[in-house]
JSON list of C-alpha atoms in Angstrom, two decimals:
[
{"chain": "A", "resi": 1, "resn": "UNK", "atom": "CA", "xyz": [-112.06, 127.70, 130.57]},
{"chain": "A", "resi": 2, "resn": "UNK", "atom": "CA", "xyz": [-115.50, 129.79, 131.16]},
{"chain": "A", "resi": 3, "resn": "UNK", "atom": "CA", "xyz": [-116.43, 131.52, 128.29]},
{"chain": "A", "resi": 4, "resn": "UNK", "atom": "CA", "xyz": [-119.84, 133.23, 126.71]},
{"chain": "A", "resi": 5, "resn": "UNK", "atom": "CA", "xyz": [-120.07, 133.32, 123.08]},
{"chain": "A", "resi": 6, "resn": "UNK", "atom": "CA", "xyz": [-122.85, 134.96, 121.34]},
{"chain": "A", "resi": 7, "resn": "UNK", "atom": "CA", "xyz": [-123.53, 134.94, 117.81]},
{"chain": "A", "resi": 8, "resn": "UNK", "atom": "CA", "xyz": [-126.32, 135.64, 115.22]},
{"chain": "A", "resi": 9, "resn": "UNK", "atom": "CA", "xyz": [-126.33, 139.69, 115.50]},
{"chain": "A", "resi": 10, "resn": "UNK", "atom": "CA", "xyz": [-126.70, 141.78, 112.30]},
{"chain": "A", "resi": 11, "resn": "UNK", "atom": "CA", "xyz": [-127.82, 144.93, 111.07]},
{"chain": "A", "resi": 12, "resn": "UNK", "atom": "CA", "xyz": [-131.92, 145.20, 110.14]},
{"chain": "A", "resi": 13, "resn": "UNK", "atom": "CA", "xyz": [-134.45, 147.01, 109.55]},
{"chain": "A", "resi": 14, "resn": "UNK", "atom": "CA", "xyz": [-137.05, 147.63, 111.79]},
{"chain": "A", "resi": 15, "resn": "UNK", "atom": "CA", "xyz": [-139.86, 145.11, 111.44]},
{"chain": "A", "resi": 16, "resn": "UNK", "atom": "CA", "xyz": [-137.55, 143.05, 111.59]},
{"chain": "A", "resi": 17, "resn": "UNK", "atom": "CA", "xyz": [-136.13, 139.56, 113.16]},
{"chain": "A", "resi": 18, "resn": "UNK", "atom": "CA", "xyz": [-132.83, 137.79, 114.09]},
{"chain": "A", "resi": 19, "resn": "UNK", "atom": "CA", "xyz": [-131.96, 134.78, 116.30]},
{"chain": "A", "resi": 20, "resn": "UNK", "atom": "CA", "xyz": [-129.35, 135.36, 118.58]},
{"chain": "A", "resi": 21, "resn": "UNK", "atom": "CA", "xyz": [-127.31, 132.15, 119.95]},
{"chain": "A", "resi": 22, "resn": "UNK", "atom": "CA", "xyz": [-124.59, 131.96, 122.74]},
{"chain": "A", "resi": 23, "resn": "UNK", "atom": "CA", "xyz": [-122.21, 129.04, 123.61]},
{"chain": "A", "resi": 24, "resn": "UNK", "atom": "CA", "xyz": [-120.97, 128.68, 127.06]},
{"chain": "A", "resi": 25, "resn": "UNK", "atom": "CA", "xyz": [-118.70, 126.63, 128.06]},
{"chain": "A", "resi": 26, "resn": "UNK", "atom": "CA", "xyz": [-116.47, 125.90, 130.92]},
{"chain": "A", "resi": 27, "resn": "UNK", "atom": "CA", "xyz": [-119.06, 125.54, 134.35]},
{"chain": "A", "resi": 28, "resn": "UNK", "atom": "CA", "xyz": [-122.43, 124.38, 135.59]},
{"chain": "A", "resi": 29, "resn": "UNK", "atom": "CA", "xyz": [-125.50, 126.24, 135.63]},
{"chain": "A", "resi": 30, "resn": "UNK", "atom": "CA", "xyz": [-126.84, 124.00, 138.53]},
{"chain": "A", "resi": 31, "resn": "UNK", "atom": "CA", "xyz": [-129.91, 125.66, 139.86]},
{"chain": "A", "resi": 32, "resn": "UNK", "atom": "CA", "xyz": [-129.15, 129.08, 138.11]},
{"chain": "A", "resi": 33, "resn": "UNK", "atom": "CA", "xyz": [-130.82, 131.44, 135.79]},
{"chain": "A", "resi": 34, "resn": "UNK", "atom": "CA", "xyz": [-128.92, 131.44, 132.10]},
{"chain": "A", "resi": 35, "resn": "UNK", "atom": "CA", "xyz": [-129.81, 134.77, 130.30]},
{"chain": "A", "resi": 36, "resn": "UNK", "atom": "CA", "xyz": [-129.32, 137.71, 127.76]},
{"chain": "A", "resi": 37, "resn": "UNK", "atom": "CA", "xyz": [-128.28, 141.05, 128.58]},
{"chain": "A", "resi": 38, "resn": "UNK", "atom": "CA", "xyz": [-127.40, 143.86, 126.39]},
{"chain": "A", "resi": 39, "resn": "UNK", "atom": "CA", "xyz": [-126.04, 147.59, 126.40]},
{"chain": "A", "resi": 40, "resn": "UNK", "atom": "CA", "xyz": [-126.39, 150.32, 124.22]},
{"chain": "A", "resi": 41, "resn": "UNK", "atom": "CA", "xyz": [-123.42, 153.32, 123.84]},
{"chain": "A", "resi": 42, "resn": "UNK", "atom": "CA", "xyz": [-123.73, 155.47, 126.95]},
{"chain": "A", "resi": 43, "resn": "UNK", "atom": "CA", "xyz": [-126.30, 152.93, 129.14]},
{"chain": "A", "resi": 44, "resn": "UNK", "atom": "CA", "xyz": [-125.79, 150.60, 131.50]},
{"chain": "A", "resi": 45, "resn": "UNK", "atom": "CA", "xyz": [-126.13, 146.73, 130.95]},
{"chain": "A", "resi": 46, "resn": "UNK", "atom": "CA", "xyz": [-130.12, 145.93, 130.86]},
{"chain": "A", "resi": 47, "resn": "UNK", "atom": "CA", "xyz": [-131.25, 142.74, 131.41]},
{"chain": "A", "resi": 48, "resn": "UNK", "atom": "CA", "xyz": [-133.84, 141.16, 128.83]},
{"chain": "A", "resi": 49, "resn": "UNK", "atom": "CA", "xyz": [-134.97, 137.65, 129.66]},
{"chain": "A", "resi": 50, "resn": "UNK", "atom": "CA", "xyz": [-133.64, 134.60, 131.86]},
{"chain": "A", "resi": 51, "resn": "UNK", "atom": "CA", "xyz": [-134.95, 131.22, 131.75]},
{"chain": "A", "resi": 52, "resn": "UNK", "atom": "CA", "xyz": [-134.72, 129.55, 135.16]},
{"chain": "A", "resi": 53, "resn": "UNK", "atom": "CA", "xyz": [-134.34, 125.04, 135.42]},
{"chain": "A", "resi": 54, "resn": "UNK", "atom": "CA", "xyz": [-137.68, 124.48, 135.87]},
{"chain": "A", "resi": 55, "resn": "UNK", "atom": "CA", "xyz": [-138.63, 126.45, 132.53]},
{"chain": "A", "resi": 56, "resn": "UNK", "atom": "CA", "xyz": [-139.92, 129.88, 133.60]},
{"chain": "A", "resi": 57, "resn": "UNK", "atom": "CA", "xyz": [-139.06, 132.72, 131.27]},
{"chain": "A", "resi": 58, "resn": "UNK", "atom": "CA", "xyz": [-138.49, 136.41, 132.48]},
{"chain": "A", "resi": 59, "resn": "UNK", "atom": "CA", "xyz": [-138.78, 139.13, 130.10]},
{"chain": "A", "resi": 60, "resn": "UNK", "atom": "CA", "xyz": [-138.34, 143.05, 130.32]},
{"chain": "A", "resi": 61, "resn": "UNK", "atom": "CA", "xyz": [-140.90, 145.04, 129.78]},
{"chain": "A", "resi": 62, "resn": "UNK", "atom": "CA", "xyz": [-139.66, 146.57, 126.90]},
{"chain": "A", "resi": 63, "resn": "UNK", "atom": "CA", "xyz": [-139.31, 143.32, 124.67]},
{"chain": "A", "resi": 64, "resn": "UNK", "atom": "CA", "xyz": [-142.35, 141.19, 126.22]},
{"chain": "A", "resi": 65, "resn": "UNK", "atom": "CA", "xyz": [-144.16, 139.82, 122.96]},
{"chain": "A", "resi": 66, "resn": "UNK", "atom": "CA", "xyz": [-141.43, 139.74, 120.91]},
{"chain": "A", "resi": 67, "resn": "UNK", "atom": "CA", "xyz": [-138.66, 138.76, 121.92]},
{"chain": "A", "resi": 68, "resn": "UNK", "atom": "CA", "xyz": [-137.90, 134.54, 123.02]},
{"chain": "A", "resi": 69, "resn": "UNK", "atom": "CA", "xyz": [-135.52, 133.62, 125.29]},
{"chain": "A", "resi": 70, "resn": "UNK", "atom": "CA", "xyz": [-135.22, 129.26, 124.83]},
{"chain": "A", "resi": 71, "resn": "UNK", "atom": "CA", "xyz": [-132.16, 127.12, 126.51]},
{"chain": "A", "resi": 72, "resn": "UNK", "atom": "CA", "xyz": [-130.84, 123.54, 125.78]},
{"chain": "A", "resi": 73, "resn": "UNK", "atom": "CA", "xyz": [-129.02, 123.16, 129.44]},
{"chain": "A", "resi": 74, "resn": "UNK", "atom": "CA", "xyz": [-127.66, 119.47, 127.70]},
{"chain": "A", "resi": 75, "resn": "UNK", "atom": "CA", "xyz": [-125.94, 121.64, 124.73]},
{"chain": "A", "resi": 76, "resn": "UNK", "atom": "CA", "xyz": [-125.30, 124.49, 126.78]},
{"chain": "A", "resi": 77, "resn": "UNK", "atom": "CA", "xyz": [-126.68, 127.05, 124.48]},
{"chain": "A", "resi": 78, "resn": "UNK", "atom": "CA", "xyz": [-129.37, 129.29, 124.90]},
{"chain": "A", "resi": 79, "resn": "UNK", "atom": "CA", "xyz": [-131.19, 131.66, 122.08]},
{"chain": "A", "resi": 80, "resn": "UNK", "atom": "CA", "xyz": [-132.77, 134.64, 122.10]},
{"chain": "A", "resi": 81, "resn": "UNK", "atom": "CA", "xyz": [-135.81, 135.07, 119.16]},
{"chain": "A", "resi": 82, "resn": "UNK", "atom": "CA", "xyz": [-135.53, 138.62, 118.13]},
{"chain": "A", "resi": 83, "resn": "UNK", "atom": "CA", "xyz": [-138.91, 139.54, 116.62]},
{"chain": "A", "resi": 84, "resn": "UNK", "atom": "CA", "xyz": [-140.64, 143.19, 115.29]},
{"chain": "A", "resi": 85, "resn": "UNK", "atom": "CA", "xyz": [-137.25, 144.67, 115.93]},
{"chain": "A", "resi": 86, "resn": "UNK", "atom": "CA", "xyz": [-137.26, 148.77, 117.05]},
{"chain": "A", "resi": 87, "resn": "UNK", "atom": "CA", "xyz": [-134.02, 150.64, 116.82]},
{"chain": "A", "resi": 88, "resn": "UNK", "atom": "CA", "xyz": [-134.40, 151.06, 120.27]},
{"chain": "A", "resi": 89, "resn": "UNK", "atom": "CA", "xyz": [-133.60, 147.32, 120.57]},
{"chain": "A", "resi": 90, "resn": "UNK", "atom": "CA", "xyz": [-129.51, 148.27, 119.71]},
{"chain": "A", "resi": 91, "resn": "UNK", "atom": "CA", "xyz": [-127.25, 147.26, 121.36]},
{"chain": "A", "resi": 92, "resn": "UNK", "atom": "CA", "xyz": [-124.45, 144.80, 121.66]},
{"chain": "A", "resi": 93, "resn": "UNK", "atom": "CA", "xyz": [-126.20, 141.59, 123.12]},
{"chain": "A", "resi": 94, "resn": "UNK", "atom": "CA", "xyz": [-124.36, 139.06, 125.61]},
{"chain": "A", "resi": 95, "resn": "UNK", "atom": "CA", "xyz": [-125.55, 136.11, 127.62]},
{"chain": "A", "resi": 96, "resn": "UNK", "atom": "CA", "xyz": [-124.87, 135.89, 131.26]},
{"chain": "A", "resi": 97, "resn": "UNK", "atom": "CA", "xyz": [-125.48, 133.13, 134.01]},
{"chain": "A", "resi": 98, "resn": "UNK", "atom": "CA", "xyz": [-125.59, 136.05, 136.49]},
{"chain": "A", "resi": 99, "resn": "UNK", "atom": "CA", "xyz": [-126.47, 134.13, 139.82]},
{"chain": "A", "resi": 100, "resn": "UNK", "atom": "CA", "xyz": [-122.75, 132.50, 139.41]},
{"chain": "A", "resi": 101, "resn": "UNK", "atom": "CA", "xyz": [-121.26, 135.69, 138.90]},
{"chain": "A", "resi": 102, "resn": "UNK", "atom": "CA", "xyz": [-120.75, 135.19, 135.59]},
{"chain": "A", "resi": 103, "resn": "UNK", "atom": "CA", "xyz": [-122.12, 138.21, 133.21]},
{"chain": "A", "resi": 104, "resn": "UNK", "atom": "CA", "xyz": [-120.25, 139.08, 129.84]},
{"chain": "A", "resi": 105, "resn": "UNK", "atom": "CA", "xyz": [-122.41, 142.41, 129.31]},
{"chain": "A", "resi": 106, "resn": "UNK", "atom": "CA", "xyz": [-120.47, 143.26, 133.23]},
{"chain": "A", "resi": 107, "resn": "UNK", "atom": "CA", "xyz": [-116.78, 142.15, 132.40]},
{"chain": "A", "resi": 108, "resn": "UNK", "atom": "CA", "xyz": [-116.40, 141.25, 128.57]},
{"chain": "A", "resi": 109, "resn": "UNK", "atom": "CA", "xyz": [-113.75, 139.13, 130.00]},
{"chain": "A", "resi": 110, "resn": "UNK", "atom": "CA", "xyz": [-115.71, 136.51, 129.85]},
{"chain": "A", "resi": 111, "resn": "UNK", "atom": "CA", "xyz": [-116.78, 136.70, 126.10]},
{"chain": "A", "resi": 112, "resn": "UNK", "atom": "CA", "xyz": [-117.74, 138.03, 123.22]},
{"chain": "A", "resi": 113, "resn": "UNK", "atom": "CA", "xyz": [-121.29, 139.33, 122.71]},
{"chain": "A", "resi": 114, "resn": "UNK", "atom": "CA", "xyz": [-123.43, 139.83, 119.16]},
{"chain": "A", "resi": 115, "resn": "UNK", "atom": "CA", "xyz": [-124.08, 143.25, 117.77]},
{"chain": "A", "resi": 116, "resn": "UNK", "atom": "CA", "xyz": [-128.01, 144.16, 116.83]},
{"chain": "A", "resi": 117, "resn": "UNK", "atom": "CA", "xyz": [-128.62, 146.63, 114.93]},
{"chain": "A", "resi": 118, "resn": "UNK", "atom": "CA", "xyz": [-132.25, 148.26, 113.82]},
{"chain": "A", "resi": 119, "resn": "UNK", "atom": "CA", "xyz": [-132.03, 150.89, 111.51]},
{"chain": "A", "resi": 120, "resn": "UNK", "atom": "CA", "xyz": [-135.70, 152.87, 111.30]}
]
């Protein structure tokens, strides 16, 4: 079955760090990106970071310089190292293969996210 399972979230104070992980299964990425989205209460899903098959990385301006995405396509894992966390980073974090139409943020059917809560 196709599934994306996030883990590693938690509650930290501003300035803290977390390492999020996502294990995906049931599909092959091929030439598609793998990435992280987040959703804060009352907001839409927001793209945070993506990793291309050739290693090219993309970051939203709001996290650039603080977050680092890494991928292991053999183990089918993607990680998000979130440093210098701010209260506005609070939300549920999901991984996604958007180009394949598999996005757990837009449709929780694909699997659970992981909650990040940053207090000031």
